[in-house]
Amino acid sequence: MTDAAIPVRRRRAQRKPEATAEAPDPLDIAIDAIRSGKEPKGAALKVLEKYAQLLDHQVASERLGLTLKLLTVGAGLAIAIGAGALVWSAASDRGLVVEPFQTPPGYASTGLNGVVLASKVMDRIAVLDSQSQSLRASDTYENSWGHDLKVEIAETGVSIADVQRFLRQWLGHETRISGELVQVGDRLQLTVRSGGRTATTVEGKPGELDALITKAAETVYDRTQPYQYSKYLEYQGRLDESMQVARRLTREGSDREKGWAWAQVCNLLANAGSEDAALEACERGLKIAPDNILVLINEASAEQILGHDQAAMDWSDRIVARSRAAARQLSVGGRNQLIGFK
């Protein structure tokens, strides 16, 4: 049998699968409806509603993220500004700080603990300062406290006050006072320290504690505000002591303070009736500080007392010529006196 005899089975032609029609996308239907001006319905409307909710959620999330970023930036700026303010305040601090004193154990039960004793010393210093008014402006002092006098009380834990205290000690120029009260037999010894200077001890009977506090306050004032202490002694009528402090300042002070010290020496000598010596003191002050207005005022006053009218007039003219620039050197009382030369 030949191959031709074998019947050939026809193969059925394989039909290609018909492409199934894709279901219409509800979002496309909704978009087409909107484009044609029709209102979406059914599934298309639900899709639009869900899509709108999704967009709202996304916008809210982005707003929240932006708000958090702004809050973070704001908090950072606030911290930076706060830290800068603390540093600036500490660096410009020139106040007086009195630390709590050490006291005998039995004194605390009577109400005289370390904080109370420190407050008494600080209050007495404030009284001395109020009784030492000068024609000199307070901001001309190298170590001016202004009105910043306080007792520093240690706190438990770490606080903002601790940070401020650290920064003031590190960057500032505050004057720190410390000390202790001890009883030796029937005598009291009150010791005070100011800055890095040697401690000073005053001694007396228990009933003389108030007088000891005054002596301790005067010691602190003498060491930290010598010019003002000389003025305080002057107003108390202790003229010899006032002169000693002023002359010491002419030797030991800076050139800036020496000019003011010679002005005080000139003032004390003129008030004592030694006008010639007063003029000499003023001349020495002018060599050191030719622009010191108080030396010029005292010079003119001494010349006038001596009857040197022309010389007094010449000095007055110099004072008037420099009055505007020199007014910064004088207190309110000094500026009022300056007006009298015009």
PDB file of C-alpha atoms in Angstrom, residues 7-173:
ATOM      1  CA  PRO A   7      -6.567   8.714   3.870  1.00  0.00           C
ATOM      2  CA  VAL A   8      -5.525  12.145   4.934  1.00  0.00           C
ATOM      3  CA  ARG A   9      -7.512  13.450   7.946  1.00  0.00           C
ATOM      4  CA  ARG A  10      -8.257  17.031   7.510  1.00  0.00           C
ATOM      5  CA  ARG A  11      -7.304  19.239  10.373  1.00  0.00           C
ATOM      6  CA  ARG A  12      -9.860  21.568  11.592  1.00  0.00           C
ATOM      7  CA  ALA A  13      -8.844  25.108  11.254  1.00  0.00           C
ATOM      8  CA  GLN A  14      -8.100  26.534  14.715  1.00  0.00           C
ATOM      9  CA  ARG A  15     -10.039  29.626  15.380  1.00  0.00           C
ATOM     10  CA  LYS A  16      -8.228  32.473  16.998  1.00  0.00           C
ATOM     11  CA  PRO A  17      -9.781  33.434  20.362  1.00  0.00           C
ATOM     12  CA  GLU A  18     -11.864  36.496  20.038  1.00  0.00           C
ATOM     13  CA  ALA A  19     -10.597  39.457  22.028  1.00  0.00           C
ATOM     14  CA  THR A  20     -12.807  40.016  25.018  1.00  0.00           C
ATOM     15  CA  ALA A  21     -14.105  43.530  25.337  1.00  0.00           C
ATOM     16  CA  GLU A  22     -12.656  45.365  28.325  1.00  0.00           C
ATOM     17  CA  ALA A  23     -15.091  46.653  30.907  1.00  0.00           C
ATOM     18  CA  PRO A  24     -15.439  50.414  30.714  1.00  0.00           C
ATOM     19  CA  ASP A  25     -13.461  52.301  33.406  1.00  0.00           C
ATOM     20  CA  PRO A  26     -15.903  54.134  35.694  1.00  0.00           C
ATOM     21  CA  LEU A  27     -13.435  57.001  36.056  1.00  0.00           C
ATOM     22  CA  ASP A  28     -13.283  57.366  32.243  1.00  0.00           C
ATOM     23  CA  ILE A  29     -17.073  57.254  32.114  1.00  0.00           C
ATOM     24  CA  ALA A  30     -17.278  59.947  34.759  1.00  0.00           C
ATOM     25  CA  ILE A  31     -14.756  62.116  32.951  1.00  0.00           C
ATOM     26  CA  ASP A  32     -16.571  61.675  29.626  1.00  0.00           C
ATOM     27  CA  ALA A  33     -19.849  62.557  31.295  1.00  0.00           C
ATOM     28  CA  ILE A  34     -18.368  65.709  32.800  1.00  0.00           C
ATOM     29  CA  ARG A  35     -16.883  66.699  29.434  1.00  0.00           C
ATOM     30  CA  SER A  36     -20.252  66.251  27.738  1.00  0.00           C
ATOM     31  CA  GLY A  37     -21.978  68.298  30.397  1.00  0.00           C
ATOM     32  CA  LYS A  38     -23.789  65.344  31.964  1.00  0.00           C
ATOM     33  CA  GLU A  39     -23.917  64.422  35.644  1.00  0.00           C
ATOM     34  CA  PRO A  40     -22.042  61.193  36.504  1.00  0.00           C
ATOM     35  CA  LYS A  41     -24.231  58.426  37.866  1.00  0.00           C
ATOM     36  CA  GLY A  42     -23.890  55.008  39.379  1.00  0.00           C
ATOM     37  CA  ALA A  43     -20.420  53.519  39.611  1.00  0.00           C
ATOM     38  CA  ALA A  44     -18.875  56.569  37.929  1.00  0.00           C
ATOM     39  CA  LEU A  45     -20.267  58.860  40.647  1.00  0.00           C
ATOM     40  CA  LYS A  46     -18.994  56.584  43.428  1.00  0.00           C
ATOM     41  CA  VAL A  47     -15.534  56.532  41.845  1.00  0.00           C
ATOM     42  CA  LEU A  48     -15.484  60.322  41.671  1.00  0.00           C
ATOM     43  CA  GLU A  49     -16.532  60.560  45.320  1.00  0.00           C
ATOM     44  CA  LYS A  50     -13.793  58.160  46.430  1.00  0.00           C
ATOM     45  CA  TYR A  51     -11.259  59.949  44.270  1.00  0.00           C
ATOM     46  CA  ALA A  52     -12.253  63.283  45.818  1.00  0.00           C
ATOM     47  CA  GLN A  53     -11.864  61.775  49.296  1.00  0.00           C
ATOM     48  CA  LEU A  54      -8.428  60.506  48.343  1.00  0.00           C
ATOM     49  CA  LEU A  55      -7.395  63.935  47.094  1.00  0.00           C
ATOM     50  CA  ASP A  56      -8.708  65.576  50.288  1.00  0.00           C
ATOM     51  CA  HIS A  57      -6.733  63.129  52.401  1.00  0.00           C
ATOM     52  CA  GLN A  58      -3.592  63.744  50.364  1.00  0.00           C
ATOM     53  CA  VAL A  59      -3.952  67.525  50.638  1.00  0.00           C
ATOM     54  CA  ALA A  60      -4.568  67.256  54.394  1.00  0.00           C
ATOM     55  CA  SER A  61      -1.465  65.073  54.777  1.00  0.00           C
ATOM     56  CA  GLU A  62       0.645  67.558  52.848  1.00  0.00           C
ATOM     57  CA  ARG A  63      -0.688  70.427  54.943  1.00  0.00           C
ATOM     58  CA  LEU A  64       0.048  68.516  58.132  1.00  0.00           C
ATOM     59  CA  GLY A  65       3.571  67.780  56.926  1.00  0.00           C
ATOM     60  CA  LEU A  66       4.132  71.421  56.047  1.00  0.00           C
ATOM     61  CA  THR A  67       2.741  72.508  59.426  1.00  0.00           C
ATOM     62  CA  LEU A  68       5.058  70.100  61.259  1.00  0.00           C
ATOM     63  CA  LYS A  69       8.012  71.399  59.271  1.00  0.00           C
ATOM     64  CA  LEU A  70       7.092  74.995  60.064  1.00  0.00           C
ATOM     65  CA  LEU A  71       6.649  74.131  63.738  1.00  0.00           C
ATOM     66  CA  THR A  72      10.041  72.420  63.773  1.00  0.00           C
ATOM     67  CA  VAL A  73      11.693  75.414  62.130  1.00  0.00           C
ATOM     68  CA  GLY A  74       9.854  77.777  64.486  1.00  0.00           C
ATOM     69  CA  ALA A  75      10.894  75.771  67.531  1.00  0.00           C
ATOM     70  CA  GLY A  76      14.479  75.791  66.310  1.00  0.00           C
ATOM     71  CA  LEU A  77      14.395  79.549  65.790  1.00  0.00           C
ATOM     72  CA  ALA A  78      12.808  80.059  69.213  1.00  0.00           C
ATOM     73  CA  ILE A  79      15.509  77.948  70.857  1.00  0.00           C
ATOM     74  CA  ALA A  80      18.242  79.797  68.959  1.00  0.00           C
ATOM     75  CA  ILE A  81      16.773  83.198  69.861  1.00  0.00           C
ATOM     76  CA  GLY A  82      16.335  82.145  73.479  1.00  0.00           C
ATOM     77  CA  ALA A  83      19.887  80.825  73.676  1.00  0.00           C
ATOM     78  CA  GLY A  84      21.201  84.000  72.051  1.00  0.00           C
ATOM     79  CA  ALA A  85      19.271  86.118  74.546  1.00  0.00           C
ATOM     80  CA  LEU A  86      20.711  84.126  77.450  1.00  0.00           C
ATOM     81  CA  VAL A  87      24.259  84.512  76.130  1.00  0.00           C
ATOM     82  CA  TRP A  88      23.823  88.250  75.455  1.00  0.00           C
ATOM     83  CA  SER A  89      22.304  88.826  78.894  1.00  0.00           C
ATOM     84  CA  ALA A  90      25.102  86.878  80.584  1.00  0.00           C
ATOM     85  CA  ALA A  91      27.861  88.659  78.648  1.00  0.00           C
ATOM     86  CA  SER A  92      26.454  92.090  79.536  1.00  0.00           C
ATOM     87  CA  ASP A  93      25.818  91.260  83.184  1.00  0.00           C
ATOM     88  CA  ARG A  94      27.691  93.545  85.592  1.00  0.00           C
ATOM     89  CA  GLY A  95      25.512  93.085  88.646  1.00  0.00           C
ATOM     90  CA  LEU A  96      26.368  92.245  92.235  1.00  0.00           C
ATOM     91  CA  VAL A  97      25.644  88.707  93.397  1.00  0.00           C
ATOM     92  CA  VAL A  98      25.819  87.806  97.094  1.00  0.00           C
ATOM     93  CA  GLU A  99      26.016  84.089  97.756  1.00  0.00           C
ATOM     94  CA  PRO A 100      24.467  82.663 100.952  1.00  0.00           C
ATOM     95  CA  PHE A 101      26.883  82.990 103.870  1.00  0.00           C
ATOM     96  CA  GLN A 102      27.904  80.176 106.159  1.00  0.00           C
ATOM     97  CA  THR A 103      26.499  80.643 109.683  1.00  0.00           C
ATOM     98  CA  PRO A 104      26.900  78.798 113.000  1.00  0.00           C
ATOM     99  CA  PRO A 105      24.433  75.877 113.370  1.00  0.00           C
ATOM    100  CA  GLY A 106      22.562  77.481 116.240  1.00  0.00           C
ATOM    101  CA  TYR A 107      21.883  80.700 114.349  1.00  0.00           C
ATOM    102  CA  ALA A 108      19.603  79.092 111.777  1.00  0.00           C
ATOM    103  CA  SER A 109      17.069  78.255 114.499  1.00  0.00           C
ATOM    104  CA  THR A 110      16.874  81.970 115.368  1.00  0.00           C
ATOM    105  CA  GLY A 111      16.121  82.896 111.755  1.00  0.00           C
ATOM    106  CA  LEU A 112      19.634  84.011 110.839  1.00  0.00           C
ATOM    107  CA  ASN A 113      20.583  81.457 108.219  1.00  0.00           C
ATOM    108  CA  GLY A 114      23.012  81.973 105.347  1.00  0.00           C
ATOM    109  CA  VAL A 115      20.431  83.479 102.990  1.00  0.00           C
ATOM    110  CA  VAL A 116      19.193  85.960 105.593  1.00  0.00           C
ATOM    111  CA  LEU A 117      22.733  87.080 106.456  1.00  0.00           C
ATOM    112  CA  ALA A 118      23.610  87.480 102.772  1.00  0.00           C
ATOM    113  CA  SER A 119      20.454  89.553 102.289  1.00  0.00           C
ATOM    114  CA  LYS A 120      21.414  91.804 105.213  1.00  0.00           C
ATOM    115  CA  VAL A 121      24.873  92.395 103.727  1.00  0.00           C
ATOM    116  CA  MET A 122      23.377  93.113 100.290  1.00  0.00           C
ATOM    117  CA  ASP A 123      20.794  95.501 101.768  1.00  0.00           C
ATOM    118  CA  ARG A 124      23.531  97.392 103.605  1.00  0.00           C
ATOM    119  CA  ILE A 125      25.563  97.704 100.399  1.00  0.00           C
ATOM    120  CA  ALA A 126      22.470  99.093  98.648  1.00  0.00           C
ATOM    121  CA  VAL A 127      22.142 101.709 101.420  1.00  0.00           C
ATOM    122  CA  LEU A 128      25.786 102.751 100.963  1.00  0.00           C
ATOM    123  CA  ASP A 129      25.238 103.026  97.226  1.00  0.00           C
ATOM    124  CA  SER A 130      22.173 105.237  97.711  1.00  0.00           C
ATOM    125  CA  GLN A 131      24.194 107.554  99.973  1.00  0.00           C
ATOM    126  CA  SER A 132      27.050 108.075  97.539  1.00  0.00           C
ATOM    127  CA  GLN A 133      25.384 110.171  94.858  1.00  0.00           C
ATOM    128  CA  SER A 134      27.819 111.792  92.449  1.00  0.00           C
ATOM    129  CA  LEU A 135      27.805 114.114  89.463  1.00  0.00           C
ATOM    130  CA  ARG A 136      29.408 111.224  87.603  1.00  0.00           C
ATOM    131  CA  ALA A 137      27.176 109.031  85.417  1.00  0.00           C
ATOM    132  CA  SER A 138      26.841 105.485  86.704  1.00  0.00           C
ATOM    133  CA  ASP A 139      27.717 103.890  83.348  1.00  0.00           C
ATOM    134  CA  THR A 140      31.187 105.524  83.391  1.00  0.00           C
ATOM    135  CA  TYR A 141      32.363 103.195  86.148  1.00  0.00           C
ATOM    136  CA  GLU A 142      34.546 100.315  85.071  1.00  0.00           C
ATOM    137  CA  ASN A 143      32.679  98.043  87.467  1.00  0.00           C
ATOM    138  CA  SER A 144      29.169  99.473  87.515  1.00  0.00           C
ATOM    139  CA  TRP A 145      26.449  97.316  89.096  1.00  0.00           C
ATOM    140  CA  GLY A 146      23.579  99.518  88.022  1.00  0.00           C
ATOM    141  CA  HIS A 147      20.628  98.440  90.161  1.00  0.00           C
ATOM    142  CA  ASP A 148      21.248  94.717  89.714  1.00  0.00           C
ATOM    143  CA  LEU A 149      21.872  93.512  93.279  1.00  0.00           C
ATOM    144  CA  LYS A 150      20.639  90.071  94.228  1.00  0.00           C
ATOM    145  CA  VAL A 151      21.141  87.118  96.540  1.00  0.00           C
ATOM    146  CA  GLU A 152      21.777  83.880  94.671  1.00  0.00           C
ATOM    147  CA  ILE A 153      20.065  80.814  96.116  1.00  0.00           C
ATOM    148  CA  ALA A 154      21.173  77.390  94.886  1.00  0.00           C
ATOM    149  CA  GLU A 155      18.404  75.182  93.470  1.00  0.00           C
ATOM    150  CA  THR A 156      18.073  71.411  93.324  1.00  0.00           C
ATOM    151  CA  GLY A 157      18.449  69.787  89.908  1.00  0.00           C
ATOM    152  CA  VAL A 158      19.320  71.582  86.706  1.00  0.00           C
ATOM    153  CA  SER A 159      17.185  74.589  85.790  1.00  0.00           C
ATOM    154  CA  ILE A 160      17.242  77.639  83.549  1.00  0.00           C
ATOM    155  CA  ALA A 161      18.552  79.569  86.553  1.00  0.00           C
ATOM    156  CA  ASP A 162      21.522  77.192  86.732  1.00  0.00           C
ATOM    157  CA  VAL A 163      22.259  77.744  83.040  1.00  0.00           C
ATOM    158  CA  GLN A 164      22.003  81.520  83.497  1.00  0.00           C
ATOM    159  CA  ARG A 165      24.295  81.355  86.520  1.00  0.00           C
ATOM    160  CA  PHE A 166      26.882  79.345  84.594  1.00  0.00           C
ATOM    161  CA  LEU A 167      26.785  81.730  81.620  1.00  0.00           C
ATOM    162  CA  ARG A 168      27.098  84.800  83.864  1.00  0.00           C
ATOM    163  CA  GLN A 169      30.119  83.331  85.603  1.00  0.00           C
ATOM    164  CA  TRP A 170      31.671  82.325  82.292  1.00  0.00           C
ATOM    165  CA  LEU A 171      30.875  85.326  80.075  1.00  0.00           C
ATOM    166  CA  GLY A 172      29.734  88.107  82.381  1.00  0.00           C
ATOM    167  CA  HIS A 173      31.466  90.647  84.589  1.00  0.00           C
TER     168      HIS A 173
END
